[in-house]
Amino acid sequence: MAEELIIATSADKKERYATLIPQIESLVEGEPDTVANLSNIAAALKQTMSFFWVGFYIVKNDQLVLGPFQGPIACTRINFGKGVCGASWKEKKTILVPNVDEFPGHIACSSASKSEIVLPAFRNGEVALVLDVDSDVLNDFDETDRESLEKVMRIIEKLL
Ligand code: SME
């Protein structure tokens, strides 16, 4: 793995993701431990994109359970279909929420969260985990985040 993350600080969001994604691939290369890999991916995303909260919820039996993350403490368990994370699991798709107050059933782990994006990763066609990213700014996520973070999910799927 690389020893230090190179961050395109002066660049726009698209360029920061473009610099980050190949580094995520080398960060996880040769490491078989999922917790170690998800931990470094959460840290790399936080360092590069300065997200308010970024982390994983892992499917365990009939719930999502908090996994590696960066940011303030968070809810530990989410039921199927509940909140944005549970909805992403149920619907098996990325959900982008410009304003969390307008998402029915949004789970407020922090009152500072204003917008959110949640993306699933699949194993054998079933959701194995979701990536949750929260912002303290309204309408902070767009198609660049969706496309780039979906590339990260495809890297993660190779590790599951
Ligand atoms: N807001 C999420 C819960 C997880 S926290 O934001 C970290 C949801 O509605 O699923």
mmCIF file of C-alpha atoms and ligand atoms in Angstrom, residues 53 57 74-75 78 82-86 105-110 113 116 118 132 134, ligand 1:
data_model
loop_
_atom_site.group_PDB
_atom_site.id
_atom_site.type_symbol
_atom_site.label_atom_id
_atom_site.label_comp_id
_atom_site.label_asym_id
_atom_site.label_seq_id
_atom_site.Cartn_x
_atom_site.Cartn_y
_atom_site.Cartn_z
ATOM 1 C CA TRP A 53 -19.209 12.082 8.289
ATOM 2 C CA TYR A 57 -22.944 0.160 7.654
ATOM 3 C CA ALA A 74 -23.160 7.584 15.090
ATOM 4 C CA CYS A 75 -26.169 5.275 15.455
ATOM 5 C CA ILE A 78 -30.399 0.517 11.415
ATOM 6 C CA LYS A 82 -35.339 2.504 7.788
ATOM 7 C CA GLY A 83 -33.641 5.844 7.204
ATOM 8 C CA VAL A 84 -31.656 6.611 4.073
ATOM 9 C CA CYS A 85 -29.260 3.717 4.715
ATOM 10 C CA GLY A 86 -32.054 1.178 5.226
ATOM 11 C CA GLY A 105 -37.870 8.546 8.042
ATOM 12 C CA HIS A 106 -34.382 10.045 7.873
ATOM 13 C CA ILE A 107 -32.402 8.969 10.947
ATOM 14 C CA ALA A 108 -30.659 11.977 12.474
ATOM 15 C CA CYS A 109 -27.478 10.645 14.074
ATOM 16 C CA SER A 110 -26.333 14.265 14.204
ATOM 17 C CA SER A 113 -26.361 16.709 9.025
ATOM 18 C CA GLU A 116 -26.585 12.823 2.476
ATOM 19 C CA VAL A 118 -25.842 6.433 0.515
ATOM 20 C CA ASP A 132 -23.001 6.662 3.992
ATOM 21 C CA ASP A 134 -23.196 13.130 5.413
HETATM 22 N N1 SME B 1 -28.801 9.404 8.390
HETATM 23 C C1 SME B 1 -28.649 7.983 8.203
HETATM 24 C C2 SME B 1 -28.239 7.302 9.495
HETATM 25 C C3 SME B 1 -26.771 7.151 9.644
HETATM 26 S S1 SME B 1 -25.982 8.537 10.144
HETATM 27 O O1 SME B 1 -26.277 9.656 9.256
HETATM 28 C C4 SME B 1 -24.338 8.346 10.287
HETATM 29 C C5 SME B 1 -29.970 7.397 7.709
HETATM 30 O O2 SME B 1 -31.000 8.081 7.680
HETATM 31 O O3 SME B 1 -29.969 6.231 7.351
#
